[in-house]
Amino acid sequence: MPPASPALAAEITEIAAGLGAAPATISPKYFYDAEGSVLFERITRLPEYYLTRTERAIMQAHGEEIGRQVGRGATVIELGAGNCEKARRLCALIEPGCFVAVDISADFLHQAVDGLRDAFPALDVRAVVADLLGELALPDDIPADRRLVFYPGSSIGNFDPPAALALLGRMRALLAADGALLIGVDLVKDVAVLEAAYDDAAGVTAAFNLNVLTHLNRLLGADFDLVQWRHRALFNREKSRIEMHLEAYADTLVTWPGGSRHFRRGERIHTENSYKYRIADFAHLLELAGFASCSCWTDPGHAFAVLLARP
Ligand code: AVI
């Protein structure tokens, strides 16, 4: 095997430490290889996965008011921009002067911003490759005034509250006094609805969760046998979060170069948390991060909320 790059070596060390921990964990960032990204797109169109379409409906229903509050000509900074699909709808609503797409995946990002430039030829479109967990530094020539940080999809829910607070603080640091944050947040609701959204009848979320093992087999040279593992998605009421796990059907030994772990039947690997908020609790988190005021819109069933927060 050729020697791993320092970045890959660090990932391998992180993954091996997670597999060795009690309970075992795999970071959700490893969901998103090429296959995982395709599966996630499919999840967003599932009947049980209400988040994406509900957020879209809120943005459509209240687009005029959001546009009025933000005003034309702002600089939109979308964090985790992905395929820039949501950006297109937002740009049509608020007509920004500049759009900055920030994402960790360079290849995907450059393709997506090219599409956005074609759709909005007059818009100044930039791409910034950055990890949201690191320092969020933008190039100096990006306008500093009237910035709108856009973080849709309830991705904030994939961070534990202290990490969510720290990320909101980094977003706040990107803004001058006239800036704002537009963020989508999934809300606490009936457990059956929540669990179905993360364990759909067609098995797409199960395939998404299991795919992380295929990714690890490739990345780490591990020998996970996927038929030995099942997808579990459970709402943890106390922590107000959906937890995704992979559970061993039988005693199984997993090995990789330099390590191994024996899993007992029923033992789980924790792969993701997706926190569900009450609006008041999320508004409090925003306040702690330095946002002084916010407007909030929700759907008639109060499944999801879109908040516009200002310093
Ligand atoms: C990306 N994120 C907001 C999704 C969520 O709902 O927490 C990831 C996901 N995991 C399983 N289904 C969707």
mmCIF file of C-alpha atoms and ligand atoms in Angstrom:
data_model
loop_
_atom_site.group_PDB
_atom_site.id
_atom_site.type_symbol
_atom_site.label_atom_id
_atom_site.label_comp_id
_atom_site.label_asym_id
_atom_site.label_seq_id
_atom_site.Cartn_x
_atom_site.Cartn_y
_atom_site.Cartn_z
ATOM 1 C CA MET A 1 0.000 0.000 0.000
ATOM 2 C CA PRO A 2 1.357 3.520 -0.814
ATOM 3 C CA PRO A 3 1.838 5.738 2.280
ATOM 4 C CA ALA A 4 -1.291 7.709 3.240
ATOM 5 C CA SER A 5 -1.302 11.533 2.930
ATOM 6 C CA PRO A 6 -1.185 13.343 6.324
ATOM 7 C CA ALA A 7 -4.898 14.218 5.976
ATOM 8 C CA LEU A 8 -5.845 10.611 5.209
ATOM 9 C CA ALA A 9 -3.584 9.330 7.995
ATOM 10 C CA ALA A 10 -5.395 11.649 10.450
ATOM 11 C CA GLU A 11 -8.790 10.373 9.239
ATOM 12 C CA ILE A 12 -7.657 6.765 9.616
ATOM 13 C CA THR A 13 -6.472 7.460 13.177
ATOM 14 C CA GLU A 14 -9.807 9.153 13.976
ATOM 15 C CA ILE A 15 -11.853 6.290 12.514
ATOM 16 C CA ALA A 16 -9.819 3.607 14.306
ATOM 17 C CA ALA A 17 -10.207 5.477 17.625
ATOM 18 C CA GLY A 18 -13.996 5.675 17.090
ATOM 19 C CA LEU A 19 -14.242 1.962 16.308
ATOM 20 C CA GLY A 20 -12.246 1.159 19.418
ATOM 21 C CA ALA A 21 -14.321 3.395 21.715
ATOM 22 C CA ALA A 22 -17.051 2.186 24.061
ATOM 23 C CA PRO A 23 -19.622 2.514 22.585
ATOM 24 C CA ALA A 24 -18.130 2.476 19.097
ATOM 25 C CA THR A 25 -18.745 5.553 16.948
ATOM 26 C CA ILE A 26 -18.267 6.597 13.331
ATOM 27 C CA SER A 27 -18.427 10.314 12.496
ATOM 28 C CA PRO A 28 -21.406 11.164 10.238
ATOM 29 C CA LYS A 29 -19.031 12.996 7.914
ATOM 30 C CA TYR A 30 -18.096 9.558 6.510
ATOM 31 C CA PHE A 31 -21.661 9.097 5.181
ATOM 32 C CA TYR A 32 -20.950 11.407 2.286
ATOM 33 C CA ASP A 33 -18.840 9.503 -0.226
ATOM 34 C CA ALA A 34 -20.204 9.550 -3.807
ATOM 35 C CA GLU A 35 -22.745 6.774 -3.083
ATOM 36 C CA GLY A 36 -23.743 8.322 0.263
ATOM 37 C CA SER A 37 -24.370 11.713 -1.365
ATOM 38 C CA VAL A 38 -26.667 10.083 -3.941
ATOM 39 C CA LEU A 39 -28.505 8.208 -1.165
ATOM 40 C CA PHE A 40 -28.908 11.421 0.826
ATOM 41 C CA GLU A 41 -30.480 13.141 -2.204
ATOM 42 C CA ARG A 42 -32.945 10.220 -2.354
ATOM 43 C CA ILE A 43 -33.695 10.592 1.364
ATOM 44 C CA THR A 44 -34.695 14.222 0.827
ATOM 45 C CA ARG A 45 -37.400 13.062 -1.612
ATOM 46 C CA LEU A 46 -38.830 10.261 0.575
ATOM 47 C CA PRO A 47 -42.452 10.583 1.735
ATOM 48 C CA GLU A 48 -41.396 9.992 5.367
ATOM 49 C CA TYR A 49 -38.582 12.583 5.276
ATOM 50 C CA TYR A 50 -40.728 15.688 5.745
ATOM 51 C CA LEU A 51 -37.817 18.044 6.518
ATOM 52 C CA THR A 52 -36.756 19.126 3.017
ATOM 53 C CA ARG A 53 -40.199 19.661 1.551
ATOM 54 C CA THR A 54 -41.521 21.353 4.707
ATOM 55 C CA GLU A 55 -38.633 23.813 4.776
ATOM 56 C CA ARG A 56 -39.205 24.504 1.074
ATOM 57 C CA ALA A 57 -42.919 25.101 1.694
ATOM 58 C CA ILE A 58 -42.148 27.534 4.548
ATOM 59 C CA MET A 59 -39.707 29.434 2.344
ATOM 60 C CA GLN A 60 -42.301 29.581 -0.439
ATOM 61 C CA ALA A 61 -45.137 30.647 1.827
ATOM 62 C CA HIS A 62 -43.112 33.366 3.558
ATOM 63 C CA GLY A 63 -40.667 34.212 0.776
ATOM 64 C CA GLU A 64 -42.042 37.684 0.266
ATOM 65 C CA GLU A 65 -41.653 38.592 3.940
ATOM 66 C CA ILE A 66 -38.171 37.024 4.117
ATOM 67 C CA GLY A 67 -37.218 38.966 0.964
ATOM 68 C CA ARG A 68 -38.612 42.181 2.458
ATOM 69 C CA GLN A 69 -36.637 41.730 5.674
ATOM 70 C CA VAL A 70 -33.361 40.831 3.943
ATOM 71 C CA GLY A 71 -33.687 43.297 1.066
ATOM 72 C CA ARG A 72 -32.094 43.091 -2.381
ATOM 73 C CA GLY A 73 -28.369 43.151 -3.088
ATOM 74 C CA ALA A 74 -27.179 41.276 0.050
ATOM 75 C CA THR A 75 -24.184 38.937 0.071
ATOM 76 C CA VAL A 76 -25.452 35.412 0.726
ATOM 77 C CA ILE A 77 -23.016 32.942 2.303
ATOM 78 C CA GLU A 78 -24.393 29.417 2.172
ATOM 79 C CA LEU A 79 -22.663 26.959 4.494
ATOM 80 C CA GLY A 80 -22.601 23.344 3.264
ATOM 81 C CA ALA A 81 -23.961 24.523 -0.090
ATOM 82 C CA GLY A 82 -23.877 21.030 -1.687
ATOM 83 C CA ASN A 83 -25.608 21.086 -5.073
ATOM 84 C CA CYS A 84 -26.766 24.733 -4.612
ATOM 85 C CA GLU A 85 -30.387 23.706 -5.245
ATOM 86 C CA LYS A 86 -31.698 25.657 -2.244
ATOM 87 C CA ALA A 87 -29.492 28.585 -3.252
ATOM 88 C CA ARG A 88 -31.347 28.895 -6.549
ATOM 89 C CA ARG A 89 -34.688 29.298 -4.820
ATOM 90 C CA LEU A 90 -33.271 31.744 -2.283
ATOM 91 C CA CYS A 91 -31.575 33.843 -5.002
ATOM 92 C CA ALA A 92 -34.863 34.069 -6.905
ATOM 93 C CA LEU A 93 -36.528 35.294 -3.693
ATOM 94 C CA ILE A 94 -34.043 37.875 -2.420
ATOM 95 C CA GLU A 95 -31.953 38.827 -5.497
ATOM 96 C CA PRO A 96 -28.547 39.022 -3.785
ATOM 97 C CA GLY A 97 -25.575 40.869 -5.293
ATOM 98 C CA CYS A 98 -23.049 38.196 -4.349
ATOM 99 C CA PHE A 99 -23.393 34.494 -3.498
ATOM 100 C CA VAL A 100 -20.669 32.600 -1.667
ATOM 101 C CA ALA A 101 -21.007 28.817 -1.615
ATOM 102 C CA VAL A 102 -18.987 27.212 1.186
ATOM 103 C CA ASP A 103 -18.519 23.446 1.231
ATOM 104 C CA ILE A 104 -15.940 20.875 2.225
ATOM 105 C CA SER A 105 -16.130 18.975 -1.077
ATOM 106 C CA ALA A 106 -14.238 20.954 -3.764
ATOM 107 C CA ASP A 107 -15.266 18.928 -6.854
ATOM 108 C CA PHE A 108 -18.946 18.945 -6.065
ATOM 109 C CA LEU A 109 -18.849 22.647 -5.148
ATOM 110 C CA HIS A 110 -17.233 23.869 -8.362
ATOM 111 C CA GLN A 111 -19.772 21.988 -10.486
ATOM 112 C CA ALA A 112 -22.651 23.396 -8.440
ATOM 113 C CA VAL A 113 -21.486 27.032 -8.614
ATOM 114 C CA ASP A 114 -21.036 26.753 -12.398
ATOM 115 C CA GLY A 115 -24.716 25.780 -12.598
ATOM 116 C CA LEU A 116 -25.654 28.746 -10.406
ATOM 117 C CA ARG A 117 -23.659 31.160 -12.605
ATOM 118 C CA ASP A 118 -25.536 29.868 -15.671
ATOM 119 C CA ALA A 119 -28.884 30.366 -13.921
ATOM 120 C CA PHE A 120 -28.044 33.867 -12.590
ATOM 121 C CA PRO A 121 -25.586 35.458 -15.039
ATOM 122 C CA ALA A 122 -25.663 38.846 -13.263
ATOM 123 C CA LEU A 123 -24.842 37.322 -9.852
ATOM 124 C CA ASP A 124 -21.263 37.402 -8.510
ATOM 125 C CA VAL A 125 -20.837 33.730 -7.500
ATOM 126 C CA ARG A 126 -17.859 32.513 -5.431
ATOM 127 C CA ALA A 127 -16.843 29.098 -4.144
ATOM 128 C CA VAL A 128 -14.955 28.651 -0.874
ATOM 129 C CA VAL A 129 -13.718 25.222 0.196
ATOM 130 C CA ALA A 130 -13.835 25.045 3.996
ATOM 131 C CA ASP A 131 -14.685 22.703 6.854
ATOM 132 C CA LEU A 132 -17.458 24.160 9.026
ATOM 133 C CA LEU A 133 -15.739 22.639 12.039
ATOM 134 C CA GLY A 134 -12.655 24.759 11.427
ATOM 135 C CA GLU A 135 -12.143 28.489 11.265
ATOM 136 C CA LEU A 136 -14.657 30.104 8.876
ATOM 137 C CA ALA A 137 -12.369 32.583 7.131
ATOM 138 C CA LEU A 138 -13.626 34.147 3.896
ATOM 139 C CA PRO A 139 -11.476 35.824 1.222
ATOM 140 C CA ASP A 140 -10.951 39.555 1.898
ATOM 141 C CA ASP A 141 -12.731 40.728 -1.248
ATOM 142 C CA ILE A 142 -16.099 39.364 -0.148
ATOM 143 C CA PRO A 143 -18.297 42.317 0.869
ATOM 144 C CA ALA A 144 -18.384 42.644 4.647
ATOM 145 C CA ASP A 145 -21.658 44.538 4.874
ATOM 146 C CA ARG A 146 -25.207 43.180 4.449
ATOM 147 C CA ARG A 147 -24.181 39.538 4.683
ATOM 148 C CA LEU A 148 -26.798 36.815 5.001
ATOM 149 C CA VAL A 149 -25.461 33.488 6.266
ATOM 150 C CA PHE A 150 -27.746 30.728 4.955
ATOM 151 C CA TYR A 151 -27.735 27.354 6.717
ATOM 152 C CA PRO A 152 -30.789 25.382 5.610
ATOM 153 C CA GLY A 153 -31.868 21.757 6.015
ATOM 154 C CA SER A 154 -31.573 21.499 9.807
ATOM 155 C CA SER A 155 -27.929 20.509 9.418
ATOM 156 C CA ILE A 156 -27.374 22.358 12.713
ATOM 157 C CA GLY A 157 -29.211 19.378 14.267
ATOM 158 C CA ASN A 158 -26.275 17.100 13.468
ATOM 159 C CA PHE A 159 -24.120 18.920 16.049
ATOM 160 C CA ASP A 160 -24.317 18.362 19.798
ATOM 161 C CA PRO A 161 -25.584 21.537 21.530
ATOM 162 C CA PRO A 162 -22.096 22.808 22.571
ATOM 163 C CA ALA A 163 -20.781 22.271 19.024
ATOM 164 C CA ALA A 164 -23.966 23.845 17.576
ATOM 165 C CA LEU A 165 -23.437 26.868 19.809
ATOM 166 C CA ALA A 166 -19.806 27.151 18.726
ATOM 167 C CA LEU A 167 -20.809 26.913 15.043
ATOM 168 C CA LEU A 168 -23.523 29.567 15.484
ATOM 169 C CA GLY A 169 -20.854 31.746 17.130
ATOM 170 C CA ARG A 170 -18.561 31.302 14.085
ATOM 171 C CA MET A 171 -21.498 32.285 11.840
ATOM 172 C CA ARG A 172 -22.131 35.367 13.995
ATOM 173 C CA ALA A 173 -18.451 36.283 13.638
ATOM 174 C CA LEU A 174 -18.909 36.506 9.852
ATOM 175 C CA LEU A 175 -21.523 39.232 10.266
ATOM 176 C CA ALA A 176 -21.375 42.990 10.791
ATOM 177 C CA ALA A 177 -24.202 44.697 12.684
ATOM 178 C CA ASP A 178 -26.347 44.793 9.507
ATOM 179 C CA GLY A 179 -25.937 41.059 8.784
ATOM 180 C CA ALA A 180 -28.341 38.181 9.439
ATOM 181 C CA LEU A 181 -28.542 34.396 9.631
ATOM 182 C CA LEU A 182 -31.293 32.423 7.846
ATOM 183 C CA ILE A 183 -31.421 28.925 9.323
ATOM 184 C CA GLY A 184 -33.681 25.864 9.087
ATOM 185 C CA VAL A 185 -34.369 23.859 12.251
ATOM 186 C CA ASP A 186 -36.286 20.615 12.702
ATOM 187 C CA LEU A 187 -38.706 20.632 15.621
ATOM 188 C CA VAL A 188 -39.664 18.113 18.303
ATOM 189 C CA LYS A 189 -42.754 16.152 17.320
ATOM 190 C CA ASP A 190 -44.512 12.796 17.537
ATOM 191 C CA VAL A 191 -41.931 10.024 18.001
ATOM 192 C CA ALA A 192 -43.494 7.796 15.326
ATOM 193 C CA VAL A 193 -43.185 10.591 12.738
ATOM 194 C CA LEU A 194 -39.572 11.265 13.739
ATOM 195 C CA GLU A 195 -38.524 7.612 13.705
ATOM 196 C CA ALA A 196 -40.214 6.955 10.335
ATOM 197 C CA ALA A 197 -38.303 9.905 8.840
ATOM 198 C CA TYR A 198 -35.057 8.108 9.755
ATOM 199 C CA ASP A 199 -36.227 4.552 9.024
ATOM 200 C CA ASP A 200 -38.243 4.744 5.808
ATOM 201 C CA ALA A 201 -40.239 1.877 4.326
ATOM 202 C CA ALA A 202 -38.149 1.739 1.141
ATOM 203 C CA GLY A 203 -34.956 1.241 3.172
ATOM 204 C CA VAL A 204 -33.097 4.218 1.681
ATOM 205 C CA THR A 205 -31.964 5.537 5.087
ATOM 206 C CA ALA A 206 -30.872 2.010 6.045
ATOM 207 C CA ALA A 207 -28.779 1.843 2.853
ATOM 208 C CA PHE A 208 -27.370 5.320 3.639
ATOM 209 C CA ASN A 209 -26.379 4.235 7.150
ATOM 210 C CA LEU A 210 -24.900 0.888 6.032
ATOM 211 C CA ASN A 211 -22.994 2.566 3.203
ATOM 212 C CA VAL A 212 -20.716 4.153 5.807
ATOM 213 C CA LEU A 213 -19.273 0.651 6.393
ATOM 214 C CA THR A 214 -18.477 0.264 2.676
ATOM 215 C CA HIS A 215 -16.792 3.666 2.833
ATOM 216 C CA LEU A 216 -14.737 2.547 5.854
ATOM 217 C CA ASN A 217 -13.775 -0.703 4.149
ATOM 218 C CA ARG A 218 -12.329 1.399 1.336
ATOM 219 C CA LEU A 219 -10.766 4.138 3.481
ATOM 220 C CA LEU A 220 -9.389 2.028 6.289
ATOM 221 C CA GLY A 221 -9.015 -1.331 4.545
ATOM 222 C CA ALA A 222 -11.512 -2.768 7.061
ATOM 223 C CA ASP A 223 -13.525 -5.940 6.402
ATOM 224 C CA PHE A 224 -17.026 -5.030 7.582
ATOM 225 C CA ASP A 225 -19.469 -7.596 6.198
ATOM 226 C CA LEU A 226 -22.607 -5.516 5.577
ATOM 227 C CA VAL A 227 -25.022 -8.448 5.950
ATOM 228 C CA GLN A 228 -23.958 -8.725 9.609
ATOM 229 C CA TRP A 229 -25.306 -5.252 10.414
ATOM 230 C CA ARG A 230 -28.724 -3.643 10.655
ATOM 231 C CA HIS A 231 -29.845 -0.020 10.644
ATOM 232 C CA ARG A 232 -31.477 1.382 13.800
ATOM 233 C CA ALA A 233 -33.010 4.840 14.238
ATOM 234 C CA LEU A 234 -34.375 5.697 17.677
ATOM 235 C CA PHE A 235 -35.590 8.900 19.279
ATOM 236 C CA ASN A 236 -33.791 9.660 22.533
ATOM 237 C CA ARG A 237 -36.381 11.775 24.381
ATOM 238 C CA GLU A 238 -34.057 12.852 27.150
ATOM 239 C CA LYS A 239 -31.531 14.263 24.690
ATOM 240 C CA SER A 240 -34.182 15.296 22.148
ATOM 241 C CA ARG A 241 -32.383 13.636 19.285
ATOM 242 C CA ILE A 242 -32.773 10.907 16.713
ATOM 243 C CA GLU A 243 -29.851 8.530 17.057
ATOM 244 C CA MET A 244 -28.746 6.371 14.170
ATOM 245 C CA HIS A 245 -26.850 3.209 14.954
ATOM 246 C CA LEU A 246 -25.611 0.095 13.181
ATOM 247 C CA GLU A 247 -26.368 -3.031 15.212
ATOM 248 C CA ALA A 248 -24.565 -6.365 14.881
ATOM 249 C CA TYR A 249 -26.905 -9.285 14.048
ATOM 250 C CA ALA A 250 -24.417 -11.757 15.512
ATOM 251 C CA ASP A 251 -21.019 -11.849 17.189
ATOM 252 C CA THR A 252 -18.599 -10.557 14.597
ATOM 253 C CA LEU A 253 -14.919 -9.689 14.306
ATOM 254 C CA VAL A 254 -13.937 -6.652 12.236
ATOM 255 C CA THR A 255 -10.299 -6.171 11.297
ATOM 256 C CA TRP A 256 -8.310 -3.450 9.564
ATOM 257 C CA PRO A 257 -4.558 -2.889 9.064
ATOM 258 C CA GLY A 258 -3.214 -2.291 12.564
ATOM 259 C CA GLY A 259 -6.401 -3.062 14.477
ATOM 260 C CA SER A 260 -9.496 -5.150 15.094
ATOM 261 C CA ARG A 261 -12.628 -5.190 17.228
ATOM 262 C CA HIS A 262 -14.938 -7.925 18.306
ATOM 263 C CA PHE A 263 -18.608 -6.877 18.404
ATOM 264 C CA ARG A 264 -21.129 -8.930 20.376
ATOM 265 C CA ARG A 265 -24.587 -9.722 18.964
ATOM 266 C CA GLY A 266 -26.794 -6.631 19.470
ATOM 267 C CA GLU A 267 -23.823 -4.296 20.030
ATOM 268 C CA ARG A 268 -24.125 -0.984 18.232
ATOM 269 C CA ILE A 269 -21.986 1.569 16.440
ATOM 270 C CA HIS A 270 -23.358 5.094 16.907
ATOM 271 C CA THR A 271 -23.256 6.871 13.532
ATOM 272 C CA GLU A 272 -25.339 10.057 13.836
ATOM 273 C CA ASN A 273 -27.375 12.361 16.061
ATOM 274 C CA SER A 274 -30.066 14.612 14.681
ATOM 275 C CA TYR A 275 -31.270 17.020 17.381
ATOM 276 C CA LYS A 276 -34.864 18.234 17.369
ATOM 277 C CA TYR A 277 -35.537 21.583 18.983
ATOM 278 C CA ARG A 278 -38.374 23.545 20.531
ATOM 279 C CA ILE A 279 -38.435 26.992 18.954
ATOM 280 C CA ALA A 280 -37.847 28.729 22.305
ATOM 281 C CA ASP A 281 -34.800 26.537 23.021
ATOM 282 C CA PHE A 282 -33.283 27.230 19.632
ATOM 283 C CA ALA A 283 -33.964 30.968 19.994
ATOM 284 C CA HIS A 284 -32.113 30.801 23.317
ATOM 285 C CA LEU A 285 -29.126 29.109 21.627
ATOM 286 C CA LEU A 286 -29.112 31.919 19.039
ATOM 287 C CA GLU A 287 -29.111 34.465 21.818
ATOM 288 C CA LEU A 288 -26.171 32.742 23.510
ATOM 289 C CA ALA A 289 -24.302 32.859 20.182
ATOM 290 C CA GLY A 290 -24.719 36.637 19.981
ATOM 291 C CA PHE A 291 -27.926 37.060 18.000
ATOM 292 C CA ALA A 292 -30.140 39.673 19.650
ATOM 293 C CA SER A 293 -33.402 39.246 17.748
ATOM 294 C CA CYS A 294 -35.089 36.860 15.366
ATOM 295 C CA SER A 295 -38.152 36.290 13.200
ATOM 296 C CA CYS A 296 -39.496 32.760 12.950
ATOM 297 C CA TRP A 297 -41.753 31.063 10.416
ATOM 298 C CA THR A 298 -43.161 27.564 10.640
ATOM 299 C CA ASP A 299 -45.552 25.283 8.730
ATOM 300 C CA PRO A 300 -49.178 24.749 9.806
ATOM 301 C CA GLY A 301 -48.222 21.463 11.541
ATOM 302 C CA HIS A 302 -45.223 23.049 13.356
ATOM 303 C CA ALA A 303 -42.919 20.343 12.012
ATOM 304 C CA PHE A 304 -40.063 22.654 11.006
ATOM 305 C CA ALA A 305 -38.978 26.252 11.537
ATOM 306 C CA VAL A 306 -37.061 28.820 9.507
ATOM 307 C CA LEU A 307 -35.480 31.582 11.582
ATOM 308 C CA LEU A 308 -33.976 34.890 10.512
ATOM 309 C CA ALA A 309 -31.659 35.996 13.309
ATOM 310 C CA ARG A 310 -29.912 39.357 13.626
ATOM 311 C CA PRO A 311 -26.980 40.494 15.782
HETATM 312 C C1 AVI B 1 -28.012 16.361 6.875
HETATM 313 N N1 AVI B 1 -28.920 16.163 7.998
HETATM 314 C C2 AVI B 1 -29.697 17.388 8.274
HETATM 315 C C3 AVI B 1 -29.769 14.971 7.906
HETATM 316 C C4 AVI B 1 -30.669 14.856 9.161
HETATM 317 O O1 AVI B 1 -31.887 14.802 8.976
HETATM 318 O O2 AVI B 1 -30.153 14.871 10.271
HETATM 319 C C5 AVI B 1 -28.949 13.706 7.743
HETATM 320 C C6 AVI B 1 -29.787 12.461 7.682
HETATM 321 N N2 AVI B 1 -29.520 11.339 8.290
HETATM 322 C C7 AVI B 1 -30.445 10.451 8.038
HETATM 323 N N3 AVI B 1 -31.352 10.991 7.254
HETATM 324 C C8 AVI B 1 -30.947 12.268 7.011
#
